[in-house]
XYZ file of N, CA and C in Angstrom:
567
model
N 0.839 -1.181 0.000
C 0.000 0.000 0.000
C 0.877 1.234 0.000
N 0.053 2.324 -0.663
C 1.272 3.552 -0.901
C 1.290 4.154 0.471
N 2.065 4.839 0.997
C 1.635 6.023 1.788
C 1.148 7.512 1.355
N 1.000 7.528 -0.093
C 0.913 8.474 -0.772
C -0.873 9.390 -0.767
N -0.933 10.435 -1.061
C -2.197 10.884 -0.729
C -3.240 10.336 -1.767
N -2.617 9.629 -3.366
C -3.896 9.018 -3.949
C -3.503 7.617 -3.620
N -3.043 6.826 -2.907
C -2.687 5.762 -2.256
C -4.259 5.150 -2.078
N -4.373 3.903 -1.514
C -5.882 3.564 -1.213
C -5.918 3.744 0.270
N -7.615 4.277 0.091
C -8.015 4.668 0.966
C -9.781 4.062 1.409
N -9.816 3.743 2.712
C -11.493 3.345 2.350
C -12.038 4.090 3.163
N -13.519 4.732 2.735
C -14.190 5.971 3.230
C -14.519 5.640 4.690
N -15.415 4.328 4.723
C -15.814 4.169 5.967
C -15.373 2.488 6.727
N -14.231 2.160 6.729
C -13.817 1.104 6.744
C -14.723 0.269 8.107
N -14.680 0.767 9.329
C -15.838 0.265 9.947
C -16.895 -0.245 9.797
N -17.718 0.311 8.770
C -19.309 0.064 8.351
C -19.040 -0.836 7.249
N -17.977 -0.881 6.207
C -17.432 -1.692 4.963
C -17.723 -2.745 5.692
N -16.610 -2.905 7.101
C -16.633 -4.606 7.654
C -17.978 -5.156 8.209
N -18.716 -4.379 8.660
C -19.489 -4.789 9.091
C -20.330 -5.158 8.292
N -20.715 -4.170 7.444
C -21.849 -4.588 6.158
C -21.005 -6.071 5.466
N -20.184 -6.245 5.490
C -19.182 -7.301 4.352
C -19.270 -8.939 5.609
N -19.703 -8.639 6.833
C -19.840 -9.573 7.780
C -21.088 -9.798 7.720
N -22.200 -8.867 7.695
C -23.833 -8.993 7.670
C -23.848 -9.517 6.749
N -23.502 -9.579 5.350
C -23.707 -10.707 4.170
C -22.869 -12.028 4.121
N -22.015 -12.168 4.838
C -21.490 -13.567 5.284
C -23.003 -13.935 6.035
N -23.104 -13.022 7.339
C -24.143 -14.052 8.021
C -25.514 -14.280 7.895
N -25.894 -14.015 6.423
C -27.099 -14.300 5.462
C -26.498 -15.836 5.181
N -25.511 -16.301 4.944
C -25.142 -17.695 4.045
C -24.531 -18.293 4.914
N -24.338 -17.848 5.989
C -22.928 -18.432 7.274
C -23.475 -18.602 8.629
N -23.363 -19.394 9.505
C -23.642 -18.947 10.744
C -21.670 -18.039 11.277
N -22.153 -17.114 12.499
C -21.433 -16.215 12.917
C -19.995 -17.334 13.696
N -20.340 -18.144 13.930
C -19.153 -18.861 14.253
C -18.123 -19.127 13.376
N -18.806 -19.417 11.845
C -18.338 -19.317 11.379
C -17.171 -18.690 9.944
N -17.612 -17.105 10.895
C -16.927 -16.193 10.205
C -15.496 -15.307 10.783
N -14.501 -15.343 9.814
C -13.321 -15.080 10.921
C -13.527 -13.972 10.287
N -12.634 -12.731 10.589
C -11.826 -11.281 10.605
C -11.302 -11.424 9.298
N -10.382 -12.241 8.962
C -9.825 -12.615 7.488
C -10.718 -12.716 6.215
N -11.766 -13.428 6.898
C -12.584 -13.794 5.898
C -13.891 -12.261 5.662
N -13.931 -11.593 6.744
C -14.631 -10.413 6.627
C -13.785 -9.159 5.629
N -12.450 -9.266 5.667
C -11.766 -8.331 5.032
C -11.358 -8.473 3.475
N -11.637 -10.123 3.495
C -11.716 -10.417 2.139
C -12.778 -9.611 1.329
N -14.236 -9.938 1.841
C -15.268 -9.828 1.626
C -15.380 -8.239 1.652
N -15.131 -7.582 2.660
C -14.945 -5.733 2.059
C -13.736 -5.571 1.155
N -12.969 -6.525 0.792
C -11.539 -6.043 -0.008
C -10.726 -5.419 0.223
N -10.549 -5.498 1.464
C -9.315 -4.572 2.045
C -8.747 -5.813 2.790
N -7.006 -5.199 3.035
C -6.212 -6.195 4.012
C -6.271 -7.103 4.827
N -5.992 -8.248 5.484
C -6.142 -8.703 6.185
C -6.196 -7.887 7.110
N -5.416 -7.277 7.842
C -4.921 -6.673 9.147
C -6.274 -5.507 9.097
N -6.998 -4.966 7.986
C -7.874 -3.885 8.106
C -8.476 -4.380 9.345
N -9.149 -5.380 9.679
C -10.232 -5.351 10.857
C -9.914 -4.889 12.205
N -8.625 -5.408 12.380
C -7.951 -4.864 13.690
C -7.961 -3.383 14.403
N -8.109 -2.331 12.923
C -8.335 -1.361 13.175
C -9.356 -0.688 13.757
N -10.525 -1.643 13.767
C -11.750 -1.091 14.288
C -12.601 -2.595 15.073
N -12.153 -3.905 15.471
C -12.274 -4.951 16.145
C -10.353 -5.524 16.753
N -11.026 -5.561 17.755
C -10.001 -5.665 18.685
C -9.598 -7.284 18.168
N -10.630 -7.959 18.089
C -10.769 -9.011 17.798
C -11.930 -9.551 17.217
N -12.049 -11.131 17.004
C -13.088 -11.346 16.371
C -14.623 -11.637 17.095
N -14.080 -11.682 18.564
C -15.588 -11.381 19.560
C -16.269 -9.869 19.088
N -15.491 -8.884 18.972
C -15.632 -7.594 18.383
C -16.579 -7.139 17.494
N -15.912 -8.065 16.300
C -16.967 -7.904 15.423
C -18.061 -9.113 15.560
N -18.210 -10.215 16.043
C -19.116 -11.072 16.450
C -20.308 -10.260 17.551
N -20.233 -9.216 18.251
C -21.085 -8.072 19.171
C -21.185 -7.230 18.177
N -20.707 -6.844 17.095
C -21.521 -5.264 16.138
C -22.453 -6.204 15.401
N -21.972 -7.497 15.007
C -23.277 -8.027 13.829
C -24.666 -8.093 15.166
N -24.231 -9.109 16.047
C -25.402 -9.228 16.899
C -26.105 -7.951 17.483
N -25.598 -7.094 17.570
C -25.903 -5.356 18.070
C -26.660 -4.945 16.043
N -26.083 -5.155 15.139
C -27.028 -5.008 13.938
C -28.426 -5.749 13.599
N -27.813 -7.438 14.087
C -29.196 -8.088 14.072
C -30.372 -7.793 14.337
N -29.754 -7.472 16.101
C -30.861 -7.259 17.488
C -31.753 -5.859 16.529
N -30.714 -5.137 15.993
C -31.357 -3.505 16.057
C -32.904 -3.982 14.553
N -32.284 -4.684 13.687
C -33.181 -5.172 12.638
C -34.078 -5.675 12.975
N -34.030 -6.784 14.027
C -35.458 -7.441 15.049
C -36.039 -7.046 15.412
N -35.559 -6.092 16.224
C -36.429 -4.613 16.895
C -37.279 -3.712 15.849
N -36.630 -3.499 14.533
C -37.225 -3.021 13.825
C -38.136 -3.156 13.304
N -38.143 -4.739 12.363
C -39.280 -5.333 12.382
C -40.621 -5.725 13.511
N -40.035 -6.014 14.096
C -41.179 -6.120 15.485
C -41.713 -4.780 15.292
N -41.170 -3.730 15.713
C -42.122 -2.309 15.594
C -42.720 -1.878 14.830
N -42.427 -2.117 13.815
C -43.096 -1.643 12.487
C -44.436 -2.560 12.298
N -44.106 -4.062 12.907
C -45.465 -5.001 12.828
C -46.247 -4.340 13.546
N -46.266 -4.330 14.799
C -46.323 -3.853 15.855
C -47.672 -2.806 15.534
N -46.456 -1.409 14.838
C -47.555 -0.074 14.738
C -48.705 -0.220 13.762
N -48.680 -1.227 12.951
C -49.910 -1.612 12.331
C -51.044 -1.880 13.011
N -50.717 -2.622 13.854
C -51.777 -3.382 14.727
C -53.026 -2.410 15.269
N -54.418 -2.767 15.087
C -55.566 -1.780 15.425
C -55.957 -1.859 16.885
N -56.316 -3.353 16.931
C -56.266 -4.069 18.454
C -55.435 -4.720 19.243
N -55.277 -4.960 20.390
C -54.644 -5.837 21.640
C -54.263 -6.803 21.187
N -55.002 -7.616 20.418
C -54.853 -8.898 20.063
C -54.062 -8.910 18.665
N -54.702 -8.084 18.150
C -53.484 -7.923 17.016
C -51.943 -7.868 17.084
N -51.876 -6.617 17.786
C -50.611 -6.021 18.144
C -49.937 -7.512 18.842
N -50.611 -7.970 19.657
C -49.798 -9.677 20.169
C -49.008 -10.702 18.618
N -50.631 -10.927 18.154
C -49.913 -11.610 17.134
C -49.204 -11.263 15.830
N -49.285 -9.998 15.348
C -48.415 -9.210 14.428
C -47.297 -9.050 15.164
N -46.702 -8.540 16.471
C -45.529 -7.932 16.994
C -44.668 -9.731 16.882
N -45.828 -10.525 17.501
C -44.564 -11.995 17.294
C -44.447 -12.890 16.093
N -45.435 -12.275 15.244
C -45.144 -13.292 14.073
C -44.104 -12.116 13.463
N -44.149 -11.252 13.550
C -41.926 -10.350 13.141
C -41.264 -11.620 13.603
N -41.558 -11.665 14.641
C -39.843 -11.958 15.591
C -39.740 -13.745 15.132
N -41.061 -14.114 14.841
C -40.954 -15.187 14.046
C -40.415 -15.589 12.734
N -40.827 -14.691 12.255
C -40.512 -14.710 10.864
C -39.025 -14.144 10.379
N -38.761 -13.342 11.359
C -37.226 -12.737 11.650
C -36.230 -14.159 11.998
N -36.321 -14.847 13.280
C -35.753 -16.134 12.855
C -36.033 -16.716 12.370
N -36.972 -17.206 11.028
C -37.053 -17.944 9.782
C -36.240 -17.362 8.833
N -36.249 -15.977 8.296
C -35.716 -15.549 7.334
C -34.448 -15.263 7.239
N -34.072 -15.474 8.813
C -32.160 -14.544 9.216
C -32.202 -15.236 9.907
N -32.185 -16.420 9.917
C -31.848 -17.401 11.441
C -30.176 -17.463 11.992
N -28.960 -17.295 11.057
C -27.845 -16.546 11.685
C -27.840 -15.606 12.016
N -28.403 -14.244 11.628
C -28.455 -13.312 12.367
C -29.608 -13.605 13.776
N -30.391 -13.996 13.686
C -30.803 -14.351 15.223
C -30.074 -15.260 16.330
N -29.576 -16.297 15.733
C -28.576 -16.854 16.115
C -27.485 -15.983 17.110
N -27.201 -15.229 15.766
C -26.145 -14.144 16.784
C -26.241 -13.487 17.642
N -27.531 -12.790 17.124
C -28.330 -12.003 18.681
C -28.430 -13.006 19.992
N -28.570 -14.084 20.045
C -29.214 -14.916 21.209
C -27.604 -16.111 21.521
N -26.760 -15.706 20.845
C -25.408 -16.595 21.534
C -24.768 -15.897 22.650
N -24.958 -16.429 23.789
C -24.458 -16.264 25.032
C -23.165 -16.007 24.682
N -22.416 -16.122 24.563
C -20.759 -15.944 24.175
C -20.345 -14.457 23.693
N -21.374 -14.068 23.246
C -21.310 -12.773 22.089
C -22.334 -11.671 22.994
N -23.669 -12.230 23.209
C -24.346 -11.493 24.125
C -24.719 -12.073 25.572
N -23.596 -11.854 26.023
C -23.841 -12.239 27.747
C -24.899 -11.894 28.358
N -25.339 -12.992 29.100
C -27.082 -13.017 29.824
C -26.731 -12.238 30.740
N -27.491 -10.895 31.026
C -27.168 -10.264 32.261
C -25.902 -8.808 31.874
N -25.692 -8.977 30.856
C -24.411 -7.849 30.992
C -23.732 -7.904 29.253
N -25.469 -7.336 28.656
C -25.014 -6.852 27.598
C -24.221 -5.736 27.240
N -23.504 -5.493 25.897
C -22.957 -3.819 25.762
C -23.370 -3.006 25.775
N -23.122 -1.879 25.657
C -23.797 -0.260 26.070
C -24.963 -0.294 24.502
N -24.657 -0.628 23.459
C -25.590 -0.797 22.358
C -26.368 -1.938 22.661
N -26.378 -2.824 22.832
C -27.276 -4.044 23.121
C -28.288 -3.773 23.851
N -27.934 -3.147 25.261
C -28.805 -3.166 26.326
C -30.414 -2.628 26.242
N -29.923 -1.450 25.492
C -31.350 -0.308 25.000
C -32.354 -1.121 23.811
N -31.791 -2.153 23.083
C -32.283 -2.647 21.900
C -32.867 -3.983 22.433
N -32.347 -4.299 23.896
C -33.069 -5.844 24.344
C -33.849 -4.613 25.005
N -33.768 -3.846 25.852
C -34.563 -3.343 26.672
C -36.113 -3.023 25.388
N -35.784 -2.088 24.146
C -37.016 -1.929 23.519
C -37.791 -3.021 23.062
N -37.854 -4.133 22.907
C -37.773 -5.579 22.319
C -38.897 -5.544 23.458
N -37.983 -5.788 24.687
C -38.635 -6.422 25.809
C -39.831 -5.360 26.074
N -39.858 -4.088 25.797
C -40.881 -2.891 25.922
C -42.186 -3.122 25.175
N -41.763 -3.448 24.069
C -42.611 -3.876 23.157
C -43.554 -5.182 23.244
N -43.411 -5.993 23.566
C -43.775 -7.160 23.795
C -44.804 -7.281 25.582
N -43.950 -6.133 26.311
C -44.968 -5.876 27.522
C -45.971 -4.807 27.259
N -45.863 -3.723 26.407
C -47.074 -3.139 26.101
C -47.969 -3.768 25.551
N -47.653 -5.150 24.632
C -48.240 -5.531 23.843
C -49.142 -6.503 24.878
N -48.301 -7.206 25.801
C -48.926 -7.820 26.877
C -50.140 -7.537 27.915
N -49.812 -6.089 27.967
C -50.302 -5.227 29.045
C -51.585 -4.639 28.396
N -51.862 -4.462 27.253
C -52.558 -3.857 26.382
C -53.551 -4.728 26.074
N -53.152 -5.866 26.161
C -54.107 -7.477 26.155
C -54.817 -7.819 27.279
N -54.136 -7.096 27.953
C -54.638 -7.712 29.783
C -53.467 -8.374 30.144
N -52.686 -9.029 29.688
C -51.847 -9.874 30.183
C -50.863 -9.201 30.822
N -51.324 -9.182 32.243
C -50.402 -8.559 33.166
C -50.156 -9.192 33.821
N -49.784 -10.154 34.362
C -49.432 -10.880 35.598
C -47.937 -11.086 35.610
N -47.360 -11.214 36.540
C -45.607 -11.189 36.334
C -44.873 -11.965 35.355
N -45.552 -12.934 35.025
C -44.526 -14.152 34.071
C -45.395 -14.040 32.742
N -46.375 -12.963 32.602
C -46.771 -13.011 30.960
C -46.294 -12.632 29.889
N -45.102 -11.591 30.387
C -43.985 -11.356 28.865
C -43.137 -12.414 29.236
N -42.784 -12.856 29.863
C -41.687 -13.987 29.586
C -42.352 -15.221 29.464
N -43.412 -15.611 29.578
C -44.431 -16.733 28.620
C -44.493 -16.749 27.403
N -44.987 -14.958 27.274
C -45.038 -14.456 25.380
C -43.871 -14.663 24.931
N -42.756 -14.361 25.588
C -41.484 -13.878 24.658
C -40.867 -15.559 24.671
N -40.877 -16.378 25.453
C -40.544 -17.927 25.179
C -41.579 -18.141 24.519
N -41.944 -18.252 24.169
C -43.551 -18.364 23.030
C -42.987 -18.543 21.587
N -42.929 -17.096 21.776
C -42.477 -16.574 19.760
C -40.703 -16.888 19.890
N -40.517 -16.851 20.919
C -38.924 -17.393 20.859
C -38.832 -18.769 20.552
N -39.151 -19.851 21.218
C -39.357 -21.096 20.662
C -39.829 -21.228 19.803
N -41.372 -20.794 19.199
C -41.328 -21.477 17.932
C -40.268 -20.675 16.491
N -40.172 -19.211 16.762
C -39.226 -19.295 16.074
C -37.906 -19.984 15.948
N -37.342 -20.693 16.675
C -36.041 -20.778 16.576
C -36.326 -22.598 16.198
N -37.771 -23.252 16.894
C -38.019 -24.426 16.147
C -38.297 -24.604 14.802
N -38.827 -23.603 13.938
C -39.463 -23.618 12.771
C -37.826 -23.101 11.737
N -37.608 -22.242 12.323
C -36.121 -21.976 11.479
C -34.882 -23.040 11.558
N -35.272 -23.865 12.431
C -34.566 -25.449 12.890
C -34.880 -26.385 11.402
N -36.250 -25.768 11.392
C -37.180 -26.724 10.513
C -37.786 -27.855 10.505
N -37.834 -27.704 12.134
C -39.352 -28.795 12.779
C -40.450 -28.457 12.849
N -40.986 -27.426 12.043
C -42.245 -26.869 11.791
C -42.410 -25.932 10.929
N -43.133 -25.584 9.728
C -43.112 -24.673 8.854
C -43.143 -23.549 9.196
N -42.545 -22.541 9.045
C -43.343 -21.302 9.089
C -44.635 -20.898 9.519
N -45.523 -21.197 7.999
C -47.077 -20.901 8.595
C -47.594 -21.902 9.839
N -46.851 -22.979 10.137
C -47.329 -23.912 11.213
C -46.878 -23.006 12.764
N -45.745 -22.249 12.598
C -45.307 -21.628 13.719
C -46.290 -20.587 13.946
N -46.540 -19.750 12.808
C -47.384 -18.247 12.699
C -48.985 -18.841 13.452
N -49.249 -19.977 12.783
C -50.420 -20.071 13.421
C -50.889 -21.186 14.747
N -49.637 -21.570 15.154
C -49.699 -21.731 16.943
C -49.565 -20.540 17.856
N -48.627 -20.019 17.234
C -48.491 -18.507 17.963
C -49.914 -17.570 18.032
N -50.428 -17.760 16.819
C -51.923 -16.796 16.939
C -53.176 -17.869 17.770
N -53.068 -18.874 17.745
C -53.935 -19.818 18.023
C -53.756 -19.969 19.589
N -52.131 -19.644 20.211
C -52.018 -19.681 21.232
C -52.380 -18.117 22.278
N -52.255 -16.980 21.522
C -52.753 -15.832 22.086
C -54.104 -15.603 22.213
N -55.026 -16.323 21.304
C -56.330 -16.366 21.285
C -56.474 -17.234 22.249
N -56.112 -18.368 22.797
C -56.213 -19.068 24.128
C -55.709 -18.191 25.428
N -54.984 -17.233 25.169
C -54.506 -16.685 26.096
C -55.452 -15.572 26.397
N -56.227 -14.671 25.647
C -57.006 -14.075 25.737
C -58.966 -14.530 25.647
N -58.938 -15.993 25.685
C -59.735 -16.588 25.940
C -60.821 -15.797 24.603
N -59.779 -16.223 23.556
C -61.165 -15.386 21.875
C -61.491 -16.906 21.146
């Protein structure tokens, strides 16, 4: 490489790797993506990643901190559609369903203990499990379902069958419609 001022240069080498890692983990699970193989994939140096991942846990926490933020996204956007209580239940979890069907490495990544420690996520993580988890108790609360263990019923709910159906022990629409079949039991419709 030159040291020279038209020498190469990359504009945003941070976001390069990361975006160049988010399309590995469309075809890859995150374990199995090294630093080398991310710098290939943006076209820059080996050694580029170092500059902005300390290591490869590093960049294994920005994809899962990108995932999480995309999950969240989808969920909300289902979410603000919703007219009724019951809606908003089963639109906000058939996202998060359909989110691990369609990106099941990127959910993957979000939910690997190794990468996102139970209890003591990163300063980006924390606010994006916290809205997740916001979402899913308004959605709860808005249903009636208030009692202490009803978002963490809901959220193992759409968490299991997503992560069974993206396993591919149950279709998709077989997941979407236990999940709705099971909130309508829950709200006694």
């Amino acid at each position: 490489m030159s040291s020279s001022k038209d020498g190469y240069h990359h504009g945003d080498l941070a976001r390069a790797l990361e975006d160049a890692a988010m399309q590995l983990l469309e075809r890859m699970p995150a374990a199995d993506i090294s630093l080398r193989e991310v710098a290939r994939a943006a076209n820059v140096s080996h050694n580029a990643p170092y500059h902005h991942f300390a290591d490869r846990l590093g960049l294994l926490k920005a994809i899962a901190e990108r995932s999480m933020a995309d999950l969240l996204a989808q969920v909300r956007a289902a979410a603000s559609e919703s007219k009724t209580p019951r809606e908003l239940l089963i639109d906000g979890g058939s996202a998060y369903i359909r989110f691990a069907v369609e990106h099941p490495h990127a959910f993957d990544a979000v939910y690997d203990p190794t990468v996102c420690v139970p209890g003591s996520p990163t300063v980006t993580m924390a606010p994006l499990i916290e809205g997740l988890e916001s979402v899913l108790a308004e959605a709860a609360v808005a249903a009636g379902l208030d009692r202490p263990g009803d978002v963490v019923s809901l959220w193992g709910l759409i968490h299991g069958l997503g992560t069974l159906a993206a396993a591919g022990h149950f279709t998709l629409d077989d997941a979407l419609a236990a999940h709705a079949s099971t909130v309508d039991r829950l709200l006694g419709v």
